[in-house]
Coordinates of C-alpha atoms and ligand atoms in Angstrom, one line a residue:
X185 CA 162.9 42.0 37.4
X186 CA 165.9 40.3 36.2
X187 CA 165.5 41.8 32.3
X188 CA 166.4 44.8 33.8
X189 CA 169.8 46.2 34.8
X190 CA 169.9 46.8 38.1
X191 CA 171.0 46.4 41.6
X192 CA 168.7 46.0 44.5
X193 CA 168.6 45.2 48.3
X194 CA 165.0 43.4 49.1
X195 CA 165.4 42.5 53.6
X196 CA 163.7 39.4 54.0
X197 CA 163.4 40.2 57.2
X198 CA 165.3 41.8 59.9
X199 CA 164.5 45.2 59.5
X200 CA 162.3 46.8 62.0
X201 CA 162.6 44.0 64.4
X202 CA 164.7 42.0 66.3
X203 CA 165.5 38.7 65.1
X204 CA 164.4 36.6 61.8
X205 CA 167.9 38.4 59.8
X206 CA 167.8 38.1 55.8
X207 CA 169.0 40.4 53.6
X208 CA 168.8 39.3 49.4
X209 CA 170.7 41.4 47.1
X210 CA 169.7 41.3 43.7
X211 CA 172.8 42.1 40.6
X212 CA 171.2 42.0 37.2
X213 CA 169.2 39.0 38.3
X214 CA 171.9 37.3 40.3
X215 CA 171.0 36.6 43.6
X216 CA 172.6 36.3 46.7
X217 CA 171.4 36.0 50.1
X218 CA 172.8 37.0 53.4
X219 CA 171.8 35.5 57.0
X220 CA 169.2 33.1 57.5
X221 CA 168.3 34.1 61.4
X222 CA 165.3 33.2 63.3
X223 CA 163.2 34.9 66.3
X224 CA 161.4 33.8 69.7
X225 CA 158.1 34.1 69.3
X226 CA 156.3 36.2 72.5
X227 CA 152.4 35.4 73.8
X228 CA 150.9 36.8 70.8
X229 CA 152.0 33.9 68.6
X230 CA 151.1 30.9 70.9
X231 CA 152.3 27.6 70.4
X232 CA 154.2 28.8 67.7
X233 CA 158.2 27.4 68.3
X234 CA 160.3 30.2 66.3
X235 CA 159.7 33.2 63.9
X236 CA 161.6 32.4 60.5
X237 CA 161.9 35.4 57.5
X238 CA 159.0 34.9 54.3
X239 CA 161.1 33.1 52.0
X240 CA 158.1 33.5 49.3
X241 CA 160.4 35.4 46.9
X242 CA 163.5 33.0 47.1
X243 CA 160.9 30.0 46.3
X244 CA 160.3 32.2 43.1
X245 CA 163.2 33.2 41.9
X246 CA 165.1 29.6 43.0
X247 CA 167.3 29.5 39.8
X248 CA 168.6 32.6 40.6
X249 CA 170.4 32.1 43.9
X250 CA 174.2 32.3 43.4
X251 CA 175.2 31.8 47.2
X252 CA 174.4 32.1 50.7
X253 CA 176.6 34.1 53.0
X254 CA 176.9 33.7 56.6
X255 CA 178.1 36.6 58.7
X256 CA 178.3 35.1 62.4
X257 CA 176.9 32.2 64.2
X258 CA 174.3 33.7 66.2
X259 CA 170.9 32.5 66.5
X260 CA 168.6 35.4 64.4
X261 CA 171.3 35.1 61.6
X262 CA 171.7 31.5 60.9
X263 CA 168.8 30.0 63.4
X264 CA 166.8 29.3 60.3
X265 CA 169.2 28.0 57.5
X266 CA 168.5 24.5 58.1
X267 CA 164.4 25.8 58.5
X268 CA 164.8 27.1 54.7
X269 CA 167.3 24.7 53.5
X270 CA 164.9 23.9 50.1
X271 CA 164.6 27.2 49.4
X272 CA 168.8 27.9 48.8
X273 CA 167.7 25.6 46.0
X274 CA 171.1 23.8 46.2
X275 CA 173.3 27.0 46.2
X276 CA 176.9 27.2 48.6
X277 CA 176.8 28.5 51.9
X278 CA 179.8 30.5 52.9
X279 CA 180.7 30.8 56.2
X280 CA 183.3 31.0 59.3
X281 CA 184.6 27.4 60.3
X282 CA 182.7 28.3 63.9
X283 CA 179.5 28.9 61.5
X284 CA 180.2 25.9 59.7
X285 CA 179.9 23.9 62.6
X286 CA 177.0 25.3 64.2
X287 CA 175.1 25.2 61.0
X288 CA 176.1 21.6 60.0
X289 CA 174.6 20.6 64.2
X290 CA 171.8 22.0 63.0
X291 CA 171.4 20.4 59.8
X292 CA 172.5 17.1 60.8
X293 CA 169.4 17.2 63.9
X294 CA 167.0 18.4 60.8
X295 CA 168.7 15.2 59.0
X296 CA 169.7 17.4 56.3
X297 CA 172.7 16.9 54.4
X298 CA 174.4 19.4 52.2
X299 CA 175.8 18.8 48.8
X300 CA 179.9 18.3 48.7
X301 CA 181.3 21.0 48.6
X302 CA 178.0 22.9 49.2
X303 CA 179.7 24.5 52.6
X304 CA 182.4 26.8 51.9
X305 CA 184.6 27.9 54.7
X306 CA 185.6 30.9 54.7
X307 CA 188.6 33.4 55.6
X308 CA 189.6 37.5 55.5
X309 CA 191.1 39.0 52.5
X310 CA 189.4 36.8 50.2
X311 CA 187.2 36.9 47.5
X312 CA 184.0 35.0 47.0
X313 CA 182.6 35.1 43.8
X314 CA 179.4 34.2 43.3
X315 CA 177.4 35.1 39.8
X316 CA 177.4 39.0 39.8
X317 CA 178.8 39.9 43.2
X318 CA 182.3 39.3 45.1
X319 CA 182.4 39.2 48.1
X320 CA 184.8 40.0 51.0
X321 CA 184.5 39.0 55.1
X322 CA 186.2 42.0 57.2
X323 CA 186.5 40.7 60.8
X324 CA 184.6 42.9 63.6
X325 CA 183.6 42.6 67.5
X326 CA 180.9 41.0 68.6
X327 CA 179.6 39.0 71.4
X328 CA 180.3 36.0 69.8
X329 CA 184.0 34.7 67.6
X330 CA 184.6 34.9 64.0
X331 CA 181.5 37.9 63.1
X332 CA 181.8 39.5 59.8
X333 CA 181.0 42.8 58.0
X334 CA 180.8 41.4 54.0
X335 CA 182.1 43.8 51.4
X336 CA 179.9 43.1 49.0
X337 CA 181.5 44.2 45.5
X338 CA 179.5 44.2 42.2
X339 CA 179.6 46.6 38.5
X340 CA 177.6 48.9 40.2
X341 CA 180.2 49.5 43.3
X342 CA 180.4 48.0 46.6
X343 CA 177.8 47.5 49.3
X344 CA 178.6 46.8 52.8
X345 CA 176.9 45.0 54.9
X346 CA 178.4 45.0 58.7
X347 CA 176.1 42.6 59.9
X348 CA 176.4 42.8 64.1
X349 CA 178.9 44.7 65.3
X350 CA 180.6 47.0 67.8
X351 CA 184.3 48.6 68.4
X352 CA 186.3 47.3 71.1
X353 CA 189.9 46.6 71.8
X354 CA 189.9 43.9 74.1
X355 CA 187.3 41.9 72.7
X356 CA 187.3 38.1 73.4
X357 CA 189.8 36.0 71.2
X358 CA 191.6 38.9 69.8
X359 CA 188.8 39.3 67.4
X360 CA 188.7 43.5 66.6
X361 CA 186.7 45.5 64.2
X362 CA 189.0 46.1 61.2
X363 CA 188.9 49.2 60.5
X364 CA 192.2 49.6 58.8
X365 CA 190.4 47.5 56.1
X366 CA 187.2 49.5 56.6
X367 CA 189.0 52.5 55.9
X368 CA 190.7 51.0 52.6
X369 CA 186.8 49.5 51.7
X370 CA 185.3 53.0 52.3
X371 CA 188.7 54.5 50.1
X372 CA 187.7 52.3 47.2
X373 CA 184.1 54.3 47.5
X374 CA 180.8 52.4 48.9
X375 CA 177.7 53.2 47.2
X376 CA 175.8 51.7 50.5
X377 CA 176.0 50.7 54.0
X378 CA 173.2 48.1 55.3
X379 CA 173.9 48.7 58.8
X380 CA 172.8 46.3 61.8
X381 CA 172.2 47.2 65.5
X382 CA 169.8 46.8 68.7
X383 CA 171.3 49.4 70.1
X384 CA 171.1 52.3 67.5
X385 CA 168.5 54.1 70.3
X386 CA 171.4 54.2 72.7
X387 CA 173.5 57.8 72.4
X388 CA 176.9 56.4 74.2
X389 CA 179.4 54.2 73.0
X390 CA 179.2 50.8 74.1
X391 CA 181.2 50.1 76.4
X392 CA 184.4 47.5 75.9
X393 CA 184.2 43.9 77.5
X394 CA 187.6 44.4 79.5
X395 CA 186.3 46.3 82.1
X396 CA 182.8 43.8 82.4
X397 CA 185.6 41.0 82.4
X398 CA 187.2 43.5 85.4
X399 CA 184.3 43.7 87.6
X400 CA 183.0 40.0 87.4
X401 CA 186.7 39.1 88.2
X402 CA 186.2 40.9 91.4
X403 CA 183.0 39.2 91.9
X404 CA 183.8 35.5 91.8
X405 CA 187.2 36.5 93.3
X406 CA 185.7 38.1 96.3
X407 CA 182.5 35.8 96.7
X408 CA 182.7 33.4 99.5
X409 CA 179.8 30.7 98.9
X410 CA 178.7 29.0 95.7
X411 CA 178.5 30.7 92.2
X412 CA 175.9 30.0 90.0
X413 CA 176.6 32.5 86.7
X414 CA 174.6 33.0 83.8
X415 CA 175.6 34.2 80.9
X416 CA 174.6 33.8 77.0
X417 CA 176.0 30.1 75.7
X418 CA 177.2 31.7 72.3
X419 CA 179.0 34.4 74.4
X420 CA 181.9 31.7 75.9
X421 CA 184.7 34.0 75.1
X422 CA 183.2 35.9 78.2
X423 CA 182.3 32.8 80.2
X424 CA 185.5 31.2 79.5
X425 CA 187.5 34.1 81.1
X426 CA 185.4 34.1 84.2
X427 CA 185.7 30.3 84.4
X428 CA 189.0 30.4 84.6
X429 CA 189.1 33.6 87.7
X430 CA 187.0 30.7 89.1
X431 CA 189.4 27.3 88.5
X432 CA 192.2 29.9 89.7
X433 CA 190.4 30.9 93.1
X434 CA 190.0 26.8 93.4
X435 CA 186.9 26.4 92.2
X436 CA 185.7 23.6 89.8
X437 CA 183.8 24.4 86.8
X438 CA 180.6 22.7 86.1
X439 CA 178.5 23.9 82.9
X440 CA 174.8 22.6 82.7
X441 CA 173.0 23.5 79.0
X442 CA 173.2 21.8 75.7
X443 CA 174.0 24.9 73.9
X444 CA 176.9 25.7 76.1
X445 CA 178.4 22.4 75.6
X446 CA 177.8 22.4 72.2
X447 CA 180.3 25.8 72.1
X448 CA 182.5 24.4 73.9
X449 CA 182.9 20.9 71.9
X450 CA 183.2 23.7 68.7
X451 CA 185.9 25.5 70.8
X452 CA 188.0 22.4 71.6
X453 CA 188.1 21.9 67.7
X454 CA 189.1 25.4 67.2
X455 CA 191.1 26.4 69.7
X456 CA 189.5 28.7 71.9
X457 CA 189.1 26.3 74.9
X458 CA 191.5 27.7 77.4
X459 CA 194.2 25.0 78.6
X460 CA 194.0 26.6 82.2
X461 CA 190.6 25.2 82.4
X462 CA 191.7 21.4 81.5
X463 CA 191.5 20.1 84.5
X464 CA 189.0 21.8 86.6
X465 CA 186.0 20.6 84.7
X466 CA 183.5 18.3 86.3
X467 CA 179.8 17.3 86.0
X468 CA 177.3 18.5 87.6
X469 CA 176.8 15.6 90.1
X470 CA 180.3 15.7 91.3
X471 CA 179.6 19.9 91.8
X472 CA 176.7 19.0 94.2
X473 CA 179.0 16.7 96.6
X474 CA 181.7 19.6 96.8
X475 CA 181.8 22.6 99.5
X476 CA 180.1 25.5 98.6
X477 CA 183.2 27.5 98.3
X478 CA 185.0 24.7 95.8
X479 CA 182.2 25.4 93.4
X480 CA 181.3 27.5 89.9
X481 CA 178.3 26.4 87.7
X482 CA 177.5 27.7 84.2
X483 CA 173.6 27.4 84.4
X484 CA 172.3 28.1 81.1
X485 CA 168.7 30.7 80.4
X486 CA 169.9 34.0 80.8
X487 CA 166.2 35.2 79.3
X488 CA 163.8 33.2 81.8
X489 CA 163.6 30.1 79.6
X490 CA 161.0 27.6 80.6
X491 CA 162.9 24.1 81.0
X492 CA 166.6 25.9 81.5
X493 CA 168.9 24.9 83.8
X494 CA 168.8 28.8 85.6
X495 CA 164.8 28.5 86.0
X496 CA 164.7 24.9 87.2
X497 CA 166.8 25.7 89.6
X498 CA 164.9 29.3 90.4
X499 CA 162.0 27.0 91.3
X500 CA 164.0 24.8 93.8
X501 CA 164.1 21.8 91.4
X502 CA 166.9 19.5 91.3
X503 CA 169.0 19.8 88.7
X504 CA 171.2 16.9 88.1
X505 CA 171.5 16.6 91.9
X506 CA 172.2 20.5 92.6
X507 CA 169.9 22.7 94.2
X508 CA 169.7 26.2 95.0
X509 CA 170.6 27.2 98.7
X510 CA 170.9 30.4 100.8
X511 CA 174.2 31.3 101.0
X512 CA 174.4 31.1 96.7
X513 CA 175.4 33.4 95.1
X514 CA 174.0 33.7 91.3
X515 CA 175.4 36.0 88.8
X516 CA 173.2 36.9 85.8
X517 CA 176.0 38.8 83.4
X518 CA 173.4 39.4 80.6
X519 CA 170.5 42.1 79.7
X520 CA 166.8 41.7 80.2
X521 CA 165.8 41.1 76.4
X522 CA 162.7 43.1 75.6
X523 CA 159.5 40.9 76.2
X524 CA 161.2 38.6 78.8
X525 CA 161.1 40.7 81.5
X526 CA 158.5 38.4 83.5
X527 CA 160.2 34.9 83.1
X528 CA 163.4 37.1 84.3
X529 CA 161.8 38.6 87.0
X530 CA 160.2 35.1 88.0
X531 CA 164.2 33.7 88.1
X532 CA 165.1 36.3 90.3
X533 CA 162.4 36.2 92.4
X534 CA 162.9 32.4 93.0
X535 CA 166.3 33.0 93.7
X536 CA 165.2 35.5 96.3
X537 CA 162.6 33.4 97.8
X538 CA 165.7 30.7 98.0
X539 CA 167.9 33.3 100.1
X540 CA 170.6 33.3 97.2
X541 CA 172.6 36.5 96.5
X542 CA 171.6 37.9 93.5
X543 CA 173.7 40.0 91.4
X544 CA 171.6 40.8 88.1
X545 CA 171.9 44.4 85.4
X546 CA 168.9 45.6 87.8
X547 CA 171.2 46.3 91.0
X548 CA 174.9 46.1 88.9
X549 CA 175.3 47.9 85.3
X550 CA 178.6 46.4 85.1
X551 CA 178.1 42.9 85.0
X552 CA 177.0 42.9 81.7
X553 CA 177.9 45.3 78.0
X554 CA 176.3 44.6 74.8
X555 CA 177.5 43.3 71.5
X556 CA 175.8 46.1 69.1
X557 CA 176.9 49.6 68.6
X558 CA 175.4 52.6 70.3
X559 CA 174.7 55.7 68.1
X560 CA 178.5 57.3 67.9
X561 CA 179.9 53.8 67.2
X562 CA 177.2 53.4 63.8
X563 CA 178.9 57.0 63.2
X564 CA 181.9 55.6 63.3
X565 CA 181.3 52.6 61.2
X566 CA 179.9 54.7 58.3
Ligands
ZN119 ZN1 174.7 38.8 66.7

């Protein structure tokens, strides 16, 4: 392959299904490899913890990686970098410094430790050279800070790779598609667009996360008992803002998960954690001594996880001294993911059987908008 002069895209995984992201691009034998992501296996892989791409080809071609690139922090794009670490044979990872820190957790729990200067933080208007390709991180919206399309520049022309995204101007942090840069990209003339969404089957726009932010305002505001809300950890721009409707109706703020607090250590180094929020924080002992109406808990498992703080307390257990009672009212601001739909169905029939409230996508569409573009935004992008 590499004698030849060429340029190729070879998915790794990715394509096809959800989860398990990889995309190699191949310049005249220089490789360079974007996403490492995993996926959650379903019952017809038991035992089996999670999905990572068939790294068979980097193994084989090891001398030939030139980088890594990293285009957000969620799980099925960098879930498996620590997984495949030997097979990056040694080569710099470049990504975001909220990237950075999730991948270096994750590496430091696999007791992995990366070369100095092997991690390469990275920022917009750059340009990351690395063998045959340059490359270029364009900021775009997404249900999680700091996601990047990569304008992947090489002899041949430039390739762009939007990784997850969607259009929307009031998305958490500030962080909006660039498009001005887009345009200028697509000005300059792009041989190809790799394209990413979950939602390409959907014909609307989706929707913006002001007016989800709108509605679950309303919700907490106007709730009189105990909130329990659910939302995804890595989403804590949108958790953050409800936190705070919450801490400003007089409620204190308990958030039970390891992931969560994970984000929010990350946030506190990088500035998203909201002052307002400073002192309304307790654990979740000190929440289950407090009226019901003093109360907001951040109860991680939005998909029905076995083990997650959401299901335990579905099945009445006691979670760190909290239990569910009637009167609660639970919030689940997230969508059913394909193939969880009975461990999410199981929550909110424990819920039910508790005498809780439940407010879930099923009897509320607005409580919850995707990350990934619907058709006319992929129209839009390209
Ligand atoms: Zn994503």
């Amino acid at each position: 392959m590499s004698k030849h002069k060429h340029l190729a895209a070879l998915p790794l995984g990715g394509v096809g299904i959800i989860g398990t992201n990889m995309m190699v691009y191949d310049c005249d034998g220089d490789l360079i490899v974007v996403d490492a992501g995993v996926s959650f296996p379903d019952e017809s892989a038991p035992g089996t913890d999670v999905i990572v791409p068939d790294t068979r080809f980097l193994r084989e071609h090891a001398k030939q990686i030139k980088a890594i690139f990293i285009t957000h922090a969620h799980e099925d794009h960098i879930g498996a970098v620590g997984y495949l670490w030997d097979d990056f044979a040694g080569a710099p990872v470049f990504a975001s410094p909220l990237s950075q820190m999730v991948i270096q957790g994750k590496l430091a729990e696999l007791g992995i430790k990366p070369a100095k200067g092997q991690m390469r933080t990275v920022t917009t208007r750059e340009q990351y050279v690395a063998g045959n390709f340059s490359v270029e991180y364009v900021p775009v919206s997404h249900s999680i800070p700091e996601a990047f399309a990569l304008a992947i520049r090489t002899s041949y022309g430039t390739i762009v790779h939007t990784g997850d995204y969607k259009f929307d101007d009031v998305a958490p942090f500030g962080q909006i598609t660039d498009e001005k840069r887009l345009a200028e990209i697509g000005a300059e003339g792009v041989l190809a667009v790799f394209g990413d969404s979950t939602n390409v089957l959907n014909p609307k726009e989706t929707g913006s996360e002001g007016p989800v932010i709108a509605h679950l305002t309303k919700l907490v505001t106007e709730t009189k008992g105990r909130i329990i809300f659910a939302a995804f950890a890595s989403h804590f721009g949108r958790t953050f803002e409800i936190a705070k409707v919450a801490a400003k109706n007089g409620r204190k703020v308990a958030f039970l998960g390891r992931t969560i607090n994970k984000f929010i250590q990350h946030s506190k180094q990088l500035g998203y954690w909201p002052k307002e929020l400073n002192n309304w924080v307790i654990d979740a002992e000190e929440a289950a001594g407090l009226p019901p109406e003093k109360v907001f808990i951040f109860a991680s498992g939005t998909q029905g996880e076995p083990g997650s703080s959401l299901t335990r307390l579905s099945q009445g257990a006691d979670v760190r001294g909290l239990r569910i009672k009637s009167g609660d009212t639970v919030i689940m601001s997230s969508k059913m993911i394909p193939g969880n739909e009975k461990g999410i169905l199981a929550v909110i029939n424990g819920f039910a059987l508790a005498g809780a409230n439940i407010i879930t996508e099923l009897t509320d569409k607005n409580i919850h908008v995707s990350g990934h573009p619907g058709a006319p935004d992929v129209k839009r992008m390209y």
